[in-house]
Tab-separated table of C-alpha atoms in Angstrom:
chain	number	residue	atom	x	y	z
S	157	UNK	CA	110.385	43.385	85.951
S	158	UNK	CA	110.910	44.837	89.390
S	159	UNK	CA	114.470	45.908	90.114
S	160	UNK	CA	116.743	47.896	92.330
S	161	UNK	CA	118.032	51.157	90.851
S	162	UNK	CA	120.249	54.055	91.810
S	163	UNK	CA	119.625	57.770	91.313
S	164	UNK	CA	123.202	59.025	90.904
S	165	UNK	CA	125.754	57.183	88.848
S	166	UNK	CA	128.707	59.292	90.085
S	167	UNK	CA	129.264	61.236	93.288
S	168	UNK	CA	132.348	63.384	93.863
S	169	UNK	CA	133.153	64.688	97.337
S	170	UNK	CA	136.044	66.242	99.205
S	171	UNK	CA	137.885	64.319	101.851
S	172	UNK	CA	136.236	64.887	105.213
S	173	UNK	CA	132.817	65.611	103.780
S	174	UNK	CA	129.831	63.411	104.453
S	175	UNK	CA	128.569	61.376	101.504
S	176	UNK	CA	125.048	60.234	100.771
S	177	UNK	CA	124.367	57.544	98.201
S	178	UNK	CA	120.771	56.876	97.246
S	179	UNK	CA	118.907	53.860	95.959
S	180	UNK	CA	115.334	53.299	94.859
S	181	UNK	CA	113.751	49.894	94.907
S	182	UNK	CA	110.494	48.815	93.376
S	183	UNK	CA	109.837	45.369	94.824
S	184	UNK	CA	107.532	45.984	97.766
S	185	UNK	CA	108.000	42.383	98.868
S	186	UNK	CA	111.689	42.913	99.623
S	187	UNK	CA	112.381	42.774	103.317
S	188	UNK	CA	116.154	42.839	103.494
S	189	UNK	CA	118.583	45.361	102.044
S	190	UNK	CA	122.347	45.476	101.858
S	191	UNK	CA	124.977	47.950	100.808
S	192	UNK	CA	128.116	46.622	99.149
S	193	UNK	CA	131.368	48.379	98.276
S	194	UNK	CA	133.298	47.293	95.221
S	195	UNK	CA	136.826	48.514	94.627
S	196	UNK	CA	138.404	48.293	91.208
S	197	UNK	CA	139.357	44.738	90.322
S	198	UNK	CA	137.749	43.242	93.393
S	199	UNK	CA	134.485	41.593	94.305
S	200	UNK	CA	131.731	43.340	96.271
S	201	UNK	CA	132.354	43.681	99.979
S	202	UNK	CA	129.569	43.797	102.575
S	203	UNK	CA	129.203	47.161	104.332
S	204	UNK	CA	125.930	47.185	106.222
S	205	UNK	CA	122.462	45.694	106.048
S	206	UNK	CA	118.990	46.542	107.269
S	207	UNK	CA	115.742	44.654	107.591
S	208	UNK	CA	112.398	46.119	106.649
S	209	UNK	CA	111.254	46.326	110.270
S	210	UNK	CA	113.871	49.027	110.858
S	211	UNK	CA	114.270	52.497	109.366
S	212	UNK	CA	117.823	53.229	110.449
S	213	UNK	CA	120.934	51.289	111.262
S	214	UNK	CA	124.387	52.562	112.124
S	215	UNK	CA	127.789	51.054	111.681
S	216	UNK	CA	131.279	52.426	111.882
S	217	UNK	CA	131.135	55.737	109.962
S	218	UNK	CA	128.174	54.438	107.946
S	219	UNK	CA	124.434	54.737	108.392
S	220	UNK	CA	121.728	53.144	106.305
S	221	UNK	CA	118.281	54.709	106.153
S	222	UNK	CA	115.232	52.900	104.838
S	223	UNK	CA	112.022	54.658	103.825
S	224	UNK	CA	109.497	51.989	102.942
S	225	UNK	CA	106.796	54.519	102.118
S	226	UNK	CA	108.691	55.784	99.086
S	227	UNK	CA	110.818	52.645	98.625
S	228	UNK	CA	114.066	54.478	99.144
S	229	UNK	CA	117.335	53.427	100.682
S	230	UNK	CA	120.365	55.570	101.415
S	231	UNK	CA	123.903	55.062	102.627
S	232	UNK	CA	125.549	57.846	104.568
S	233	UNK	CA	129.307	57.834	104.995
S	234	UNK	CA	130.676	60.208	107.602
S	235	UNK	CA	134.024	61.966	107.173
S	236	UNK	CA	134.633	60.397	103.779
S	237	UNK	CA	138.204	59.271	103.148
S	238	UNK	CA	140.085	58.590	99.903
S	239	UNK	CA	139.905	54.884	100.752
S	240	UNK	CA	136.145	55.112	100.455
S	241	UNK	CA	136.454	55.697	96.715
S	242	UNK	CA	134.691	52.771	95.069
S	243	UNK	CA	131.422	51.744	93.450
S	244	UNK	CA	128.597	51.251	95.913
S	245	UNK	CA	125.698	48.908	95.242
S	246	UNK	CA	122.475	48.450	97.076
S	247	UNK	CA	120.958	44.991	96.948
S	248	UNK	CA	117.647	43.598	98.050
S	249	UNK	CA	116.231	40.276	99.037
S	250	UNK	CA	113.223	38.687	100.594
S	251	UNK	CA	111.929	35.754	102.513
S	252	UNK	CA	114.622	35.365	105.156
S	253	UNK	CA	116.970	33.200	103.140
S	254	UNK	CA	117.580	34.984	99.872
S	255	UNK	CA	119.892	35.734	96.991
S	256	UNK	CA	120.952	39.399	96.711
S	257	UNK	CA	119.610	41.293	93.706
S	258	UNK	CA	121.937	44.168	92.860
S	259	UNK	CA	121.260	47.599	91.416
S	260	UNK	CA	123.494	49.385	88.885
S	261	UNK	CA	125.830	51.120	91.324
S	262	UNK	CA	127.113	54.586	92.203
S	263	UNK	CA	130.728	55.543	91.766
S	264	UNK	CA	132.022	57.529	94.739
S	265	UNK	CA	135.102	59.640	94.089
S	266	UNK	CA	136.800	61.210	97.091
S	267	UNK	CA	139.202	64.043	96.385
S	268	UNK	CA	142.037	64.588	98.877
Q	20	UNK	CA	142.220	32.401	106.426
Q	21	UNK	CA	141.923	32.256	102.656
Q	22	UNK	CA	139.031	33.944	100.938
Q	23	UNK	CA	137.089	32.853	97.874
Q	24	UNK	CA	139.564	32.019	95.147
Q	25	UNK	CA	138.761	32.156	91.445
Q	26	UNK	CA	140.755	31.045	88.443
Q	27	UNK	CA	141.730	32.051	85.908
Q	28	UNK	CA	141.730	35.716	86.841
Q	29	UNK	CA	141.807	36.696	83.185
Q	30	UNK	CA	140.729	34.698	80.158
Q	31	UNK	CA	140.637	35.701	76.523
Q	32	UNK	CA	138.601	33.305	74.405
Q	33	UNK	CA	137.927	33.234	70.722
Q	34	UNK	CA	134.274	33.290	69.784
Q	35	UNK	CA	132.975	29.758	69.690
Q	36	UNK	CA	135.512	28.449	72.179
Q	37	UNK	CA	134.431	26.699	75.384
Q	38	UNK	CA	135.666	28.080	78.717
Q	39	UNK	CA	135.665	26.786	82.280
Q	40	UNK	CA	135.908	29.068	85.298
Q	41	UNK	CA	136.789	27.659	88.679
Q	42	UNK	CA	135.730	28.764	92.133
Q	43	UNK	CA	137.263	27.604	95.412
Q	44	UNK	CA	134.919	28.763	98.171
Q	45	UNK	CA	135.932	29.402	101.743
Q	46	UNK	CA	136.426	26.051	103.440
Q	47	UNK	CA	133.260	24.765	105.048
Q	48	UNK	CA	130.943	27.195	103.320
Q	49	UNK	CA	127.683	25.516	102.406
Q	50	UNK	CA	126.321	28.026	99.929
Q	51	UNK	CA	127.918	29.063	96.670
Q	52	UNK	CA	126.780	31.666	94.171
Q	53	UNK	CA	127.776	32.698	90.668
Q	54	UNK	CA	127.149	36.194	89.344
Q	55	UNK	CA	127.884	37.848	86.001
Q	56	UNK	CA	128.959	41.491	86.010
Q	57	UNK	CA	129.118	43.436	82.759
Q	58	UNK	CA	131.224	46.576	82.589
Q	59	UNK	CA	129.585	49.431	84.481
Q	60	UNK	CA	126.734	47.262	85.734
Q	61	UNK	CA	125.815	45.548	88.942
Q	62	UNK	CA	126.320	41.824	89.398
Q	63	UNK	CA	123.543	39.691	87.897
Q	64	UNK	CA	122.657	36.423	89.589
Q	65	UNK	CA	123.367	33.269	87.637
Q	66	UNK	CA	123.031	30.276	89.922
Q	67	UNK	CA	123.105	29.084	93.554
Q	68	UNK	CA	124.270	25.866	95.201
Q	69	UNK	CA	123.711	24.534	98.652
Q	70	UNK	CA	126.359	21.850	99.086
Q	71	UNK	CA	126.277	19.889	95.828
Q	72	UNK	CA	122.646	20.689	95.060
Q	73	UNK	CA	121.970	23.391	92.503
Q	74	UNK	CA	118.909	24.991	94.065
Q	75	UNK	CA	118.464	27.870	91.674
Q	76	UNK	CA	119.728	28.274	88.121
Q	77	UNK	CA	117.146	30.774	86.992
Q	78	UNK	CA	119.772	33.367	86.117
Q	79	UNK	CA	121.719	31.308	83.601
Q	80	UNK	CA	121.212	33.232	80.344
Q	81	UNK	CA	121.152	30.281	77.981
Q	82	UNK	CA	121.760	26.564	77.742
Q	83	UNK	CA	125.355	27.371	76.829
Q	84	UNK	CA	125.949	28.106	80.515
Q	85	UNK	CA	126.388	25.220	82.897
Q	86	UNK	CA	127.542	25.112	86.521
Q	87	UNK	CA	128.425	22.228	88.773
Q	88	UNK	CA	129.645	21.574	92.283
Q	89	UNK	CA	129.918	17.786	92.383
Q	90	UNK	CA	131.454	17.363	95.849
Q	91	UNK	CA	129.933	20.375	97.507
Q	92	UNK	CA	133.111	22.419	97.561
Q	93	UNK	CA	134.831	23.564	94.337
Q	94	UNK	CA	132.507	24.794	91.612
Q	95	UNK	CA	133.006	25.213	87.885
Q	96	UNK	CA	131.077	27.506	85.588
Q	97	UNK	CA	131.289	26.355	81.996
Q	98	UNK	CA	130.359	28.431	78.998
Q	99	UNK	CA	130.080	26.623	75.692
Q	100	UNK	CA	130.506	28.240	72.276
Q	101	UNK	CA	131.325	31.617	73.786
Q	102	UNK	CA	129.902	34.748	72.196
Q	103	UNK	CA	130.985	38.363	72.494
Q	104	UNK	CA	128.082	39.193	74.795
Q	105	UNK	CA	129.514	36.702	77.295
Q	106	UNK	CA	132.378	39.122	77.959
Q	107	UNK	CA	132.061	40.065	81.620
Q	108	UNK	CA	133.469	39.465	85.057
Q	109	UNK	CA	132.189	36.247	86.594
Q	110	UNK	CA	132.000	36.521	90.358
Q	111	UNK	CA	131.792	33.614	92.729
Q	112	UNK	CA	130.648	34.010	96.322
Q	113	UNK	CA	130.223	31.670	99.254
Q	114	UNK	CA	128.419	31.707	102.561
Q	115	UNK	CA	128.640	29.458	105.629
Q	116	UNK	CA	124.893	29.091	105.778
Q	117	UNK	CA	121.918	30.088	103.697
Q	118	UNK	CA	121.874	33.099	101.433
Q	119	UNK	CA	122.129	35.735	104.130
Q	120	UNK	CA	123.638	38.958	102.888
Q	121	UNK	CA	126.063	39.750	105.658
Q	122	UNK	CA	127.699	36.347	105.482
Q	123	UNK	CA	128.313	36.244	101.726
Q	124	UNK	CA	131.935	36.636	100.671
Q	125	UNK	CA	132.861	37.378	97.073
Q	126	UNK	CA	135.953	36.403	95.152
Q	127	UNK	CA	137.809	38.840	92.934
Q	128	UNK	CA	136.223	37.439	89.802
Q	129	UNK	CA	137.285	35.899	86.534
Q	130	UNK	CA	137.502	38.459	83.746
Q	131	UNK	CA	136.359	36.905	80.463
Q	132	UNK	CA	136.908	38.642	77.147
Q	133	UNK	CA	135.519	36.993	74.036
Q	134	UNK	CA	137.123	38.185	70.798
C-alpha cells in the first residue's frame, strides 16, 4: 500500500552544523504533513507542520520544505544542538481532519 | 497541566496472558488515539475515539485487540492471549478537537514484552 518512507535511517552531525532530514511519500492524496521528534523513552512530539498548498514553512530553528512534484519532504534544523539528538518522523494525512500516518524514522545524532 | 498519562509503563506478560493498558488523556480532550510502535519502527495506527465513540478501528491487527473509552475520557487497550509479536510500545495520544496534527499530544507509552 501507499506509505511514508525515509531515505536515511541515521544522520550524524557536529554541534552547530545544519541538519537536513529527508522523507519521501507516495500518497498523492495527502495534503497535510508533520514532523515529529521522538526522544528515547518518550512519545513523539510535534515539531512543525505544512499543508500541501505551501512549499515552505519556518519555525524556530526549523524549516520544512515540501516538493509535491517529486513527493518529497525535508526538515532542516539550523545550528543543531546535542538536545536535538532524537528520532525524527515525518507523518502524512489528508482530508482536513485526519489520523497521522508515520514513516520509519531517521535517527539524528549530534556530536558535541 | 498534566500530559497524557499511560500505565503501566512497563509490562512483561507470558504468552497467552491477557493484558490491559490504560490511557488518561489530557482533561477535556475529545479525541484519543492508540498507536503500536515496534522497535526501530514508526508508530502504527490502531484505533481512534471521538468522545466515547470508536470512529476508526481499522488498525487493530486482530480480534485479540480491543479498545474502549466508555465515558469519553480514560481509555483501555486490551490484548487477549498475547503473542510474542505483540511486543511493542503502545502509545496513546489525545487532541482537544479532531485529528489535527499540531494539536495531538502523545503519552510516553506502555512498553509490553511478551515472553
